[in-house]
Coordinates of C-alpha atoms in Angstrom, one line a residue:
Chain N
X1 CA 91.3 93.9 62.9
X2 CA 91.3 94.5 66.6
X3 CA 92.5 97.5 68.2
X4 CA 92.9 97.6 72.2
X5 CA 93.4 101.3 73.2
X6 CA 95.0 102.2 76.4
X7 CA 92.6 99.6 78.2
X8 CA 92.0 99.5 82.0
X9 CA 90.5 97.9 84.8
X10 CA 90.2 98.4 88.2
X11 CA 88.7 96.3 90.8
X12 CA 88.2 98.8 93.8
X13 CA 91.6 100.0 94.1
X14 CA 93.4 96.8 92.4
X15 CA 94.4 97.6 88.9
X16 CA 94.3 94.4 87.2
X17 CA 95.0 95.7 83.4
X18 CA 96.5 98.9 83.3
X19 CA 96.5 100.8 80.0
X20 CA 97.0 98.2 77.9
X21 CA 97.5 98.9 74.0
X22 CA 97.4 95.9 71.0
X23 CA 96.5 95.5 67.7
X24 CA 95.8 92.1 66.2
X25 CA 96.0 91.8 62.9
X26 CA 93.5 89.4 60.8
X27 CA 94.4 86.0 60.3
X28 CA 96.9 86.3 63.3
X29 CA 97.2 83.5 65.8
X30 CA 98.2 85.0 69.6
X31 CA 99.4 84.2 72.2
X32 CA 99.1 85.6 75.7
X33 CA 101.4 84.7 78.3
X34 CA 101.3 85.5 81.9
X35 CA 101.9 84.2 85.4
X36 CA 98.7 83.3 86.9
X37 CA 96.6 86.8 88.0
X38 CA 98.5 88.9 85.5
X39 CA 95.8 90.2 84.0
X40 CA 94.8 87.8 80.7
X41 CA 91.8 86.4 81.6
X42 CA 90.5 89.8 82.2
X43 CA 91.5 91.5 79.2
X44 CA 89.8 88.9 77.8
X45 CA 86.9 89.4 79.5
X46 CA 86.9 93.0 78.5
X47 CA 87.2 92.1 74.5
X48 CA 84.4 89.2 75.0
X49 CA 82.1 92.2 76.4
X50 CA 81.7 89.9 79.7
X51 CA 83.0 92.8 81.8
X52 CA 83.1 96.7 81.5
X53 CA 86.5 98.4 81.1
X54 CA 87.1 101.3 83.2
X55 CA 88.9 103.2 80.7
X56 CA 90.2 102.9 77.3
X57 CA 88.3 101.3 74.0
X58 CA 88.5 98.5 71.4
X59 CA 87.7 98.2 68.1
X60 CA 87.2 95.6 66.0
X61 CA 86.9 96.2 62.6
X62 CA 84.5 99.4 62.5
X63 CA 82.4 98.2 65.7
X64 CA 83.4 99.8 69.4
X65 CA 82.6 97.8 72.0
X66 CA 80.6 100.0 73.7
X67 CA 78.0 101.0 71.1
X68 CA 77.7 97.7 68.8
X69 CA 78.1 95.1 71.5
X70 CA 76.0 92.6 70.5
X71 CA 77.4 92.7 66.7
X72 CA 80.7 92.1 68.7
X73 CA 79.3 89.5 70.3
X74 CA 78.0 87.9 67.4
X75 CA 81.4 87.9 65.8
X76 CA 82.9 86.4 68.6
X77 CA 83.6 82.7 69.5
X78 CA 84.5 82.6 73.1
X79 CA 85.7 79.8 75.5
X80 CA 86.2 80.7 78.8
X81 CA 88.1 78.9 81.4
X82 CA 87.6 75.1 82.2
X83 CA 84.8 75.2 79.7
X84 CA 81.6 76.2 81.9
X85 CA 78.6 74.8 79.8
X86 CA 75.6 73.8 80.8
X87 CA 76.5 71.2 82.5
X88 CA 72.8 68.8 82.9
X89 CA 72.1 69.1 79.4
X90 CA 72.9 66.5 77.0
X91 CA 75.8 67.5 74.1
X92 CA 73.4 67.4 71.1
X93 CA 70.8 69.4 73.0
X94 CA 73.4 72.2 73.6
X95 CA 75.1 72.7 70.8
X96 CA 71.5 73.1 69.0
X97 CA 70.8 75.9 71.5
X98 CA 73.9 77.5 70.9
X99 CA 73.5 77.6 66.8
X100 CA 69.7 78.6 67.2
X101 CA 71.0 81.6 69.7
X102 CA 73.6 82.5 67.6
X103 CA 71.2 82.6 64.7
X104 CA 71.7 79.4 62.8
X105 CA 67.7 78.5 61.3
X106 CA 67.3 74.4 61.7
X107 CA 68.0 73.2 58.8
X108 CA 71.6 75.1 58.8
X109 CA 72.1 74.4 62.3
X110 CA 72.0 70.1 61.9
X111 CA 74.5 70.6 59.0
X112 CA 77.1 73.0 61.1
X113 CA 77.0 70.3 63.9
X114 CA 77.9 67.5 61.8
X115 CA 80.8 69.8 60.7
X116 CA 81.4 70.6 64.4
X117 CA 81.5 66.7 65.4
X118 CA 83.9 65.6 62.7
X119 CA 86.5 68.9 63.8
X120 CA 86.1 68.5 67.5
X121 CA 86.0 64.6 67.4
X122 CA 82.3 64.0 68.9
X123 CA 81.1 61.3 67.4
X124 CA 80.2 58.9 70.5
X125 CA 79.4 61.3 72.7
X126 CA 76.4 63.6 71.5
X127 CA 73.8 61.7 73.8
X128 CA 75.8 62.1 77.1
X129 CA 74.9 64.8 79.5
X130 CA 77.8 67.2 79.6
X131 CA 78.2 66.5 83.5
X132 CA 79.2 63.3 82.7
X133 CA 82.1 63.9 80.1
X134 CA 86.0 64.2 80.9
X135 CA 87.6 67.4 80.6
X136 CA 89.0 67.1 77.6
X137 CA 85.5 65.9 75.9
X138 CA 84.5 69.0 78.0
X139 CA 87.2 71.0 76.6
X140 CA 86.1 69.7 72.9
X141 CA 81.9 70.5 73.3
X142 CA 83.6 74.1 73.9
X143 CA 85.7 74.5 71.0
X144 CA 82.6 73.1 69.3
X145 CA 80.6 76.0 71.4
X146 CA 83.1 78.8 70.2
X147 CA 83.2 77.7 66.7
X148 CA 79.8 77.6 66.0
X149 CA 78.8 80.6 63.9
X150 CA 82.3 79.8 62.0
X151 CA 83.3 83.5 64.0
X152 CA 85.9 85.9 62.5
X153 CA 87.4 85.8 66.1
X154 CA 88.2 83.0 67.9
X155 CA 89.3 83.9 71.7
X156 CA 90.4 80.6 74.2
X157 CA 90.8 80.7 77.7
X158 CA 93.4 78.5 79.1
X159 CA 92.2 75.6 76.3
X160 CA 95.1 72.9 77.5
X161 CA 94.8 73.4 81.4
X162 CA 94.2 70.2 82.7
X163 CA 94.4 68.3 79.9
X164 CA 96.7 65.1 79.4
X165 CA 98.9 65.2 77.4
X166 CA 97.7 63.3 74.4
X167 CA 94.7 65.5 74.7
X168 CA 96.5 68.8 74.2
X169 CA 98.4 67.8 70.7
X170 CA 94.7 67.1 69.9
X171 CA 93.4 70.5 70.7
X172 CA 96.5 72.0 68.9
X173 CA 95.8 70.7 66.4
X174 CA 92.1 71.8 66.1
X175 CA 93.3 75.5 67.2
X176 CA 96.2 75.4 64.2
X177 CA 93.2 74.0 61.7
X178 CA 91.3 77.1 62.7
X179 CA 94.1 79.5 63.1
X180 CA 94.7 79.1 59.0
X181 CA 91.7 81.3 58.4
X182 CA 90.5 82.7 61.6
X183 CA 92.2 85.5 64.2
X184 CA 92.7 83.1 67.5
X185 CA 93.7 85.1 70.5
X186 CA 94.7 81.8 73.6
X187 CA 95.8 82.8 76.6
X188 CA 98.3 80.4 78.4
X189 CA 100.7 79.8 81.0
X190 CA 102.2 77.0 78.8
X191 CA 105.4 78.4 77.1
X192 CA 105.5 75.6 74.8
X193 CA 101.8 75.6 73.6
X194 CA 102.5 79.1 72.0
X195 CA 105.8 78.1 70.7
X196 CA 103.8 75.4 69.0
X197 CA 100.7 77.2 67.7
X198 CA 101.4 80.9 67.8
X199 CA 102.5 83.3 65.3
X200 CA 103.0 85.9 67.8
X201 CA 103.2 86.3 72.1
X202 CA 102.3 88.8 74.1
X203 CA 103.7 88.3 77.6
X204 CA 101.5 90.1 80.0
X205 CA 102.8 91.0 83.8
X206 CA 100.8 92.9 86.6
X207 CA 98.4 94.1 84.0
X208 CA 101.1 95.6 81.7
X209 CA 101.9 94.0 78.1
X210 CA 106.2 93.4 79.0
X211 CA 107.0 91.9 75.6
X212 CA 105.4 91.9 72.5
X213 CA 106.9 89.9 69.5
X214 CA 106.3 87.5 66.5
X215 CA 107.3 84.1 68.4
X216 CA 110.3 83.6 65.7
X217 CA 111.7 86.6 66.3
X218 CA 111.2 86.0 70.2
X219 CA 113.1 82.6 70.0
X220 CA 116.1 84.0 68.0
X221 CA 116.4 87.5 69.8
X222 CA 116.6 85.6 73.0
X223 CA 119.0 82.8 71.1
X224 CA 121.6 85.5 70.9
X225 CA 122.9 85.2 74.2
X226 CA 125.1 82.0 75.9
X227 CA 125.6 81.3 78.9
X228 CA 128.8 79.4 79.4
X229 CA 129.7 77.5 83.0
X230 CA 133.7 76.9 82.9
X231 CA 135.2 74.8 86.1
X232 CA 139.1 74.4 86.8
X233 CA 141.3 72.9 89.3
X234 CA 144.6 74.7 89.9
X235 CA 144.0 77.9 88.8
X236 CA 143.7 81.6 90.5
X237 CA 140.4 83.1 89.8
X238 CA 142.2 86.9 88.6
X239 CA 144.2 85.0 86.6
X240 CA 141.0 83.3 84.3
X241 CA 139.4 86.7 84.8
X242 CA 142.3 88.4 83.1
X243 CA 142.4 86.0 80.4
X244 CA 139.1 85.5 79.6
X245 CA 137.5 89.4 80.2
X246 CA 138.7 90.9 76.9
X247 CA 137.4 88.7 74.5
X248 CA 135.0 90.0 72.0
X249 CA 132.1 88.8 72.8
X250 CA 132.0 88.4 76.7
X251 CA 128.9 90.4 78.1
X252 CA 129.6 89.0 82.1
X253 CA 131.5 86.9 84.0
X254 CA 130.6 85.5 87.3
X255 CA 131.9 83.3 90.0
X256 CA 129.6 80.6 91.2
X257 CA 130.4 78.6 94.3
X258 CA 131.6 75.6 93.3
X259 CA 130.7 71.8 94.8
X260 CA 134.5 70.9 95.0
X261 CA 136.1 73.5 97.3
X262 CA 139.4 73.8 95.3
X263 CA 137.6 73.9 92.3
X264 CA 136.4 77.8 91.1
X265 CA 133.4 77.8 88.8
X266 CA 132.6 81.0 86.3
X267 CA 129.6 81.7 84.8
X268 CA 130.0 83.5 81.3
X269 CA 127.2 85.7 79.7
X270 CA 128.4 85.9 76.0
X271 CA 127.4 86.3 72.4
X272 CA 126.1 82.7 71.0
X273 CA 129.3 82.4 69.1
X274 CA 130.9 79.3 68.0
X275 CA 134.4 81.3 67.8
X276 CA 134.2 82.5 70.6
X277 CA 134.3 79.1 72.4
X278 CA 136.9 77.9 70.1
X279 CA 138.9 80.7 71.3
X280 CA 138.1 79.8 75.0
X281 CA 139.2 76.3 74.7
X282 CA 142.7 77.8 72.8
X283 CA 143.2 79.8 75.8
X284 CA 142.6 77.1 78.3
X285 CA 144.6 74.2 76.1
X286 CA 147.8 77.0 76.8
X287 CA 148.0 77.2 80.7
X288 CA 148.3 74.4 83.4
X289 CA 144.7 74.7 84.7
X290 CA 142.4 71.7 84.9
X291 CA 139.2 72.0 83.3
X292 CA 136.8 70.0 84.6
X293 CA 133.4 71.6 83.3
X294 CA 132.4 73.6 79.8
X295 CA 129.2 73.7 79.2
X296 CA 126.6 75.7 77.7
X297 CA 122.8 76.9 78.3
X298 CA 121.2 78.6 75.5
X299 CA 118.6 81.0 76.6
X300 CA 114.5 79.9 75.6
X301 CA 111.0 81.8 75.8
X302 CA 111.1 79.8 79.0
X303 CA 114.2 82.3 80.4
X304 CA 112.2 85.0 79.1
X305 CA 109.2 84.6 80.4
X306 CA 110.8 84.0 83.6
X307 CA 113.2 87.3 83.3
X308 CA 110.3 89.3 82.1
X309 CA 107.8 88.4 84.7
X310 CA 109.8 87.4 88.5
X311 CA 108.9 89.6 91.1
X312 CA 111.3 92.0 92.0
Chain M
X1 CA 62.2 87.7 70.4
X2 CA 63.3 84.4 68.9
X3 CA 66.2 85.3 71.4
X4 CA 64.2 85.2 74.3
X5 CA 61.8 81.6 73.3
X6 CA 65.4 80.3 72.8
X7 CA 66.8 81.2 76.5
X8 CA 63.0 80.5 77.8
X9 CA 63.0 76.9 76.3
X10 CA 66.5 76.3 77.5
X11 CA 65.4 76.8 81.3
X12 CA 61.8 75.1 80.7
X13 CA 63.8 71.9 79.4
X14 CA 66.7 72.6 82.6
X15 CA 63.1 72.7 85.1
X16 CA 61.6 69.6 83.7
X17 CA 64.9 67.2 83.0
X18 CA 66.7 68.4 86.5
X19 CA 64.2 67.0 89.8
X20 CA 63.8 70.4 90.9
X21 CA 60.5 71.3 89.1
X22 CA 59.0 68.1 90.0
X23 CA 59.8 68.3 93.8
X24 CA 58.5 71.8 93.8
X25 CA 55.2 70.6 92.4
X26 CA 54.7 68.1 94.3
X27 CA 55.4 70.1 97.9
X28 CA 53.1 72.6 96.2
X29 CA 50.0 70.6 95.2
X30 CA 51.0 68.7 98.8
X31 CA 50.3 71.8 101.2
X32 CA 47.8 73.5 99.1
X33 CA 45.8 70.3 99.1
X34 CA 46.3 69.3 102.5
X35 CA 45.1 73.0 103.8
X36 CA 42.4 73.2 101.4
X37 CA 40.4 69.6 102.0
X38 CA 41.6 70.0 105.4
X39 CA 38.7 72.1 106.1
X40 CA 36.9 71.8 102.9
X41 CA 34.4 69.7 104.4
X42 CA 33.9 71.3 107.6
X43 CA 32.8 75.0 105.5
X44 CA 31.0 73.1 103.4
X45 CA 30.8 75.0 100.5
X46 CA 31.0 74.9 96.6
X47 CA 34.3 77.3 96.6
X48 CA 37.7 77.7 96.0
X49 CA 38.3 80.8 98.4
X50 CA 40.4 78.8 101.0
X51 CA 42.4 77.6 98.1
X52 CA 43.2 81.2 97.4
X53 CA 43.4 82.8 101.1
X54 CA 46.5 80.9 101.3
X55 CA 47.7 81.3 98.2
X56 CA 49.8 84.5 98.3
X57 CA 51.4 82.4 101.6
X58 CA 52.3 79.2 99.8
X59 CA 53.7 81.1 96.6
X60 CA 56.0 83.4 98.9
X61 CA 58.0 80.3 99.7
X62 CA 57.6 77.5 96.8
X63 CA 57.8 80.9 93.9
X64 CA 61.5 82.1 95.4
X65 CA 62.3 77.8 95.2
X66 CA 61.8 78.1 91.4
X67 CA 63.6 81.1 90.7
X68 CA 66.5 80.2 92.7
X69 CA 68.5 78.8 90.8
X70 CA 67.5 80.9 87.1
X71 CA 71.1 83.0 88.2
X72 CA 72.3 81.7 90.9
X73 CA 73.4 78.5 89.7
X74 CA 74.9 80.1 86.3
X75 CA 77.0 82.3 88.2
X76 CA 78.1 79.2 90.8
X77 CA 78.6 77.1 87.6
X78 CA 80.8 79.6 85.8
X79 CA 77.8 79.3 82.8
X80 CA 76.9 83.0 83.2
X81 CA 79.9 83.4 81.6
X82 CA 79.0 81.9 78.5
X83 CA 75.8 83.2 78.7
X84 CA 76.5 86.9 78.5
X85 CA 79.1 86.5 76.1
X86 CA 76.7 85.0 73.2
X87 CA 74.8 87.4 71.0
X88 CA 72.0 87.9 73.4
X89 CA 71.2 91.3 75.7
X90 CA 70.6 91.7 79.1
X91 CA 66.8 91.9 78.8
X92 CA 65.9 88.9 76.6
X93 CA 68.0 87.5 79.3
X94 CA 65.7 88.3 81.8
X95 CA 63.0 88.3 79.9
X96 CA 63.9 84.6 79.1
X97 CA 64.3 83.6 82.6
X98 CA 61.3 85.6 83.5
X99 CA 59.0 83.6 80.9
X100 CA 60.2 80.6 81.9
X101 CA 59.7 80.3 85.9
X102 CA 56.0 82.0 84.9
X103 CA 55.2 78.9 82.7
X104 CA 57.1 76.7 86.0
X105 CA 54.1 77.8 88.1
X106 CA 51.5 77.9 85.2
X107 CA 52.0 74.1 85.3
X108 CA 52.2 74.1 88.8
X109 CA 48.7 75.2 89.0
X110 CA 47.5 73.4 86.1
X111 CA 46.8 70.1 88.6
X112 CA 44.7 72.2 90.8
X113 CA 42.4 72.9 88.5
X114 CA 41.0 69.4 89.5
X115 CA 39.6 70.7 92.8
X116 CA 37.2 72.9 91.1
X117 CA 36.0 70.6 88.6
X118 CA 36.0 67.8 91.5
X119 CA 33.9 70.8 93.4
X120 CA 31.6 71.4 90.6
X121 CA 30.2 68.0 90.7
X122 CA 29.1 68.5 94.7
X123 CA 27.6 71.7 94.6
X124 CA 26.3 74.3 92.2
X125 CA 30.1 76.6 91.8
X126 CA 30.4 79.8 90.7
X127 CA 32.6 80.1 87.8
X128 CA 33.7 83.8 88.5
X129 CA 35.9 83.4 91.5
X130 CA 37.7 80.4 90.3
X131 CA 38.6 82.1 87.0
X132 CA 39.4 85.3 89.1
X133 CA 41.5 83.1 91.4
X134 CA 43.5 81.9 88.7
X135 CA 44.1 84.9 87.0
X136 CA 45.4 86.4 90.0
X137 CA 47.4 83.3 91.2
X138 CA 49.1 84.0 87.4
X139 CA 49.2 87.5 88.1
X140 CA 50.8 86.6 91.7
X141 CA 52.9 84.4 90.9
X142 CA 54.5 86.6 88.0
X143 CA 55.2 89.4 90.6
X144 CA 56.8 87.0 92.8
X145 CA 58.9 85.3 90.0
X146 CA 60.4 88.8 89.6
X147 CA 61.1 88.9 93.0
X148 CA 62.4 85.7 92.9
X149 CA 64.6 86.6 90.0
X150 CA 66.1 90.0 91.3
X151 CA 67.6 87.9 94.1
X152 CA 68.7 85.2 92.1
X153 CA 70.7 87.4 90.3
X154 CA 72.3 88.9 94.0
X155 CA 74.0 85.9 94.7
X156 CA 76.1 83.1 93.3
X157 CA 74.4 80.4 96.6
X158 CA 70.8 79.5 96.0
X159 CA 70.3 79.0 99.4
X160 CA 70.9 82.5 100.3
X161 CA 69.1 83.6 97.2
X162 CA 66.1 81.8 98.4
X163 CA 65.9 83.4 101.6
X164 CA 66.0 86.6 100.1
X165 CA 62.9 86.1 97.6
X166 CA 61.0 84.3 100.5
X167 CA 61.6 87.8 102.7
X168 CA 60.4 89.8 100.4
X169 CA 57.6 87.7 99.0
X170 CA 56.5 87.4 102.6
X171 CA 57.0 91.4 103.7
X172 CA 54.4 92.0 100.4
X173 CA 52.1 89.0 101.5
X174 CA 51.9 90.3 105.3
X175 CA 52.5 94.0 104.8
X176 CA 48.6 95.2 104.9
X177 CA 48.8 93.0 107.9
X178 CA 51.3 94.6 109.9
X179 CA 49.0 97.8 109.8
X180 CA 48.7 98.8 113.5
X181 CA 52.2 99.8 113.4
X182 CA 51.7 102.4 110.6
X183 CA 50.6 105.9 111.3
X184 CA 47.2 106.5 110.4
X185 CA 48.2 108.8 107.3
X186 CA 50.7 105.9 105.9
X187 CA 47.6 103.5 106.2
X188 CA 46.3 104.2 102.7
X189 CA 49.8 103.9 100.9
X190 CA 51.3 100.8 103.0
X191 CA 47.6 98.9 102.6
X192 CA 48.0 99.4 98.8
X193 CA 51.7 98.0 98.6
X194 CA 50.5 94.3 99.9
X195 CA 50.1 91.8 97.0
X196 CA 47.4 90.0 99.4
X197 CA 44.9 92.6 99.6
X198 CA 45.2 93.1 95.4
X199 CA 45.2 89.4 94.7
X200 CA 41.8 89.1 96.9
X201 CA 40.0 92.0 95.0
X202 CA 41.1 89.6 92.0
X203 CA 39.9 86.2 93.4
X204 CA 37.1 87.4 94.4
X205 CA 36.3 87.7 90.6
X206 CA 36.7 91.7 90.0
X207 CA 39.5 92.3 88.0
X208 CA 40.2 96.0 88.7
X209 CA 42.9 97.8 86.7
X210 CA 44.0 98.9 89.4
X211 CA 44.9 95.2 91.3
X212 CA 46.9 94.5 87.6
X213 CA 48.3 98.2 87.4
X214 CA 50.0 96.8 90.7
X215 CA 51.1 93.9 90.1
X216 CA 52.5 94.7 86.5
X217 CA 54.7 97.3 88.4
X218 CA 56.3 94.9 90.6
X219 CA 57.0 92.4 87.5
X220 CA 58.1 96.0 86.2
X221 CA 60.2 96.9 89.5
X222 CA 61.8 92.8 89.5
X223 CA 62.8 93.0 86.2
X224 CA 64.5 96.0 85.9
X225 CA 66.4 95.9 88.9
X226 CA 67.5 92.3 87.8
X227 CA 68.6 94.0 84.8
X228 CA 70.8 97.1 86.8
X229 CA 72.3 94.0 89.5
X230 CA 73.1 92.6 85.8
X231 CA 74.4 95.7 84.5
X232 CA 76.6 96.1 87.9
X233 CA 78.8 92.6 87.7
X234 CA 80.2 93.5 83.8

């Protein structure tokens, strides 16, 4: 449904999304992940038709950006960032100017707002100026905004920053509600929002997409991999290396410094085995060392992310 | 052009529930009262023309006070955003805006209307010049929204966009005043760049193509380079 092709933008020199290709399919729900300045908020801004790209084109459907604009635009329901509405005028009064500008006659546009305020939750608050809301009430006159023309594409900004955290199950749940018909594209920092409402991740770094992967897949490719941490008293450290190194299975062994001096602490990179453990522990029940720590980390999007995305 | 009544009722309501249009009217129908009656009686004459000497001076200041805020506080707020992202273009944008800070001043001017009709009952007034007068304050105050507007759209602090309206409002009020710097060949050109000098052939109750020719170009020139300052932030 929407085709990014090698997509750029510089500001002055800074290349803040460089060449950039994606295709979303209909119906999808993604997510895009990225330290803060990566580059998400501008692509976004570049499929929203808020800025210009300096190079590349998207497509959605049959439309290019650059010629049919405004039906892009119409297709679109956008949230930006910390929901900037019009702040001085009162909920009711803006979500009227936003069906009638988005083409909804008057007697379609009452009936689409009473749909609105059941979804969103708006019920006591369509005579308050928007000023005086919380972010979260903020937050849910946006989605409110963004959904308005019922839009094919649904594109959030950051929709959970700031929220508590009562609030953010809430606007999960709205986003999942939509994401069963629509194509939502969220960008995030929050690992585990995606984990919880994405079908798929993009992890976006310096402007580059680094990983690209349907979230389940994601989750068990990076599941593969154990780390073990083994800790013994009384024994050499060539002598566990010897035993240890030539099981199947071991990708890396490491020696960590250790809180107790005599005691020498290994970190194992391995296959996420159960057999391979059991055949750690029948090595270790044969000799005279001491074990005084086994335990295991199991890699998450969090590691990922992390891996994918540290400076170097 | 439904597009454009719905962006130009949005910022009519934004004038009229926010103070700002209300203290702008009332600092304009202040001054302009105060330097009309001030010598009102002293003249004493049936007309409006010290109403409309001034004009062009008044409006350079209180015009760039309404407009400043028509960009500048959407791009401050983060609003713009949203703005250029829904189904509008960029020149029912402007167009919107435009509209709407031209209907500000209408009813800005609409209270004045009193002095003439308080005038009429003192002396025998001629009709011509006051109509003139407010068709060229309209006129005026159209050109000057579009000033106003170009440097709204410069700047995300309405302070500074202010000072840049008032500059150039005031350079176009005082230009054909400046004139004994000007060579003697410029005279001709620089004298016909001055919104004073047009909007007194108005008030004085001829309406000359040639006074509207000018100021529809500088509504012309505001607009469009709103549009290109627009065009340059996507």
């Amino acid at each position: 449904m929407i085709q990014i092709n090698q997509l750029t933008k510089y500001y002055g020199d800074f290349c803040a999304v460089d060449h950039i290709n994606l295709d979303i399919k209909e119906g999808e729900i993604l997510g895009m992940l990225g330290p803060n300045g990566a580059g998400k908020t501008t692509t976004i801004r570049m499929l929203t038709g808020y800025f210009k790209a300096t190079s590349g084109t998207i497509r959605i459907d049959d439309y290019s950006i650059d010629t049919d604009l405004l039906k892009i635009k119409d297709m679109i329901g956008y949230l930006p960032e910390s929901a900037p509405l019009y702040s001085n005028m009162i909920v009711y009064d803006y979500l009227n100017f936003i069906a009638h500008i988005r083409g909804l006659d008057r007697s379609k546009s009452d009936a689409r707002i009473e749909d609105l305020v059941g979804l969103c939750g708006l019920d006591n608050i369509m005579h308050k100026t928007i000023n005086a809301l919380s972010k979260g009430l903020k937050q849910r006159v946006g989605l409110a905004h963004a959904m308005m023309k019922d839009p094919e594409i649904l594109i959030l900004d950051e929709p959970t920053s700031g929220l508590d955290p009562n609030q953010i199950v809430e606007i999960r749940n709205i986003i999942r509600q939509i994401g069963k018909e629509k194509t939502v594209i969220l960008s995030t920092h929050i690992l585990s929002e995606v984990e919880a409402t994405c079908d798929r991740a993009i992890i976006i770094n310096k402007g580059k997409i680094v990983a690209d992967d349907l979230i389940k897949d994601m989750i068990r490719r990076v599941g593969e991999e154990q780390i073990i941490y083994l800790s013994f008293l009384e024994a050499s450290l060539d002598d566990v290396k010897n035993r240890i190194i030539p099981f199947d299975g071991v990708i890396a062994i490491q020696e960590l410094k250790s809180i107790d001096e005599k005691a020498i602490r290994l970190k194992l990179t391995c296959v996420n085995k159960p057999s391979l453990r059991k055949k750690i522990y029948q090595i270790i029940k044969k000799t005279d060392w001491i074990l005084i720590e086994f335990s295991q980390e199991t890699k998450d999007l969090e590691t990922v992310f992390r891996e994918l995305t540290k400076e170097k | 052009m439904r597009q454009v009544i719905h962006i130009l009722n949005r910022e009519l309501k934004d004038y009229f529930i926010s103070p700002i249009a209300y203290i702008v009217i009332s600092v304009f129908l202040l001054i302009t009262g105060w330097l009309f009656f001030s010598s009102f009686f002293i003249f004493n004459q049936a007309n409006l023309r010290n109403l409309f000497n001034l004009l062009p001076l008044t409006f350079s200041f209180v015009i760039p006070a309404i407009t400043m805020r028509l960009f500048s506080e959407e791009i401050n707020t983060g609003s713009y955003e949203i703005l250029i992202t829904l189904p509008v273009t960029f020149p029912q944008i402007v167009l919107g805006k435009f509209l709407a800070s031209v209907l500000c001043l209408t009813s800005m001017l609409i209270p004045t209307l009193s002095y003439p009709i308080f005038i009429s009952f003192f002396g025998k007034l001629d009709w011509g010049p006051v109509i003139g007068g407010y068709v060229g304050a309209i006129f005026l105050g159209a050109a000057y929204s579009a000033v106003g507007l170009f440097a709204s759209v410069l700047t995300r602090n309405q302070i500074i966009s202010f000072i840049i309206g008032t500059l150039i409002c005031v350079s176009l009020t005082l230009i054909d005043k400046m004139l004994f710097f000007i060579p003697q060949t410029m005279l001709g050109v620089i004298g016909y760049l001055g919104a004073d000098f047009h909007f007194k052939n108005i008030s004085k109750g001829i309406i000359d193509t040639r006074d509207i020719l000018y100021f529809l170009s500088i509504i012309f020139i505001g607009l469009y380079s709103t549009h290109l300052a627009m065009q340059e932030k996507s």
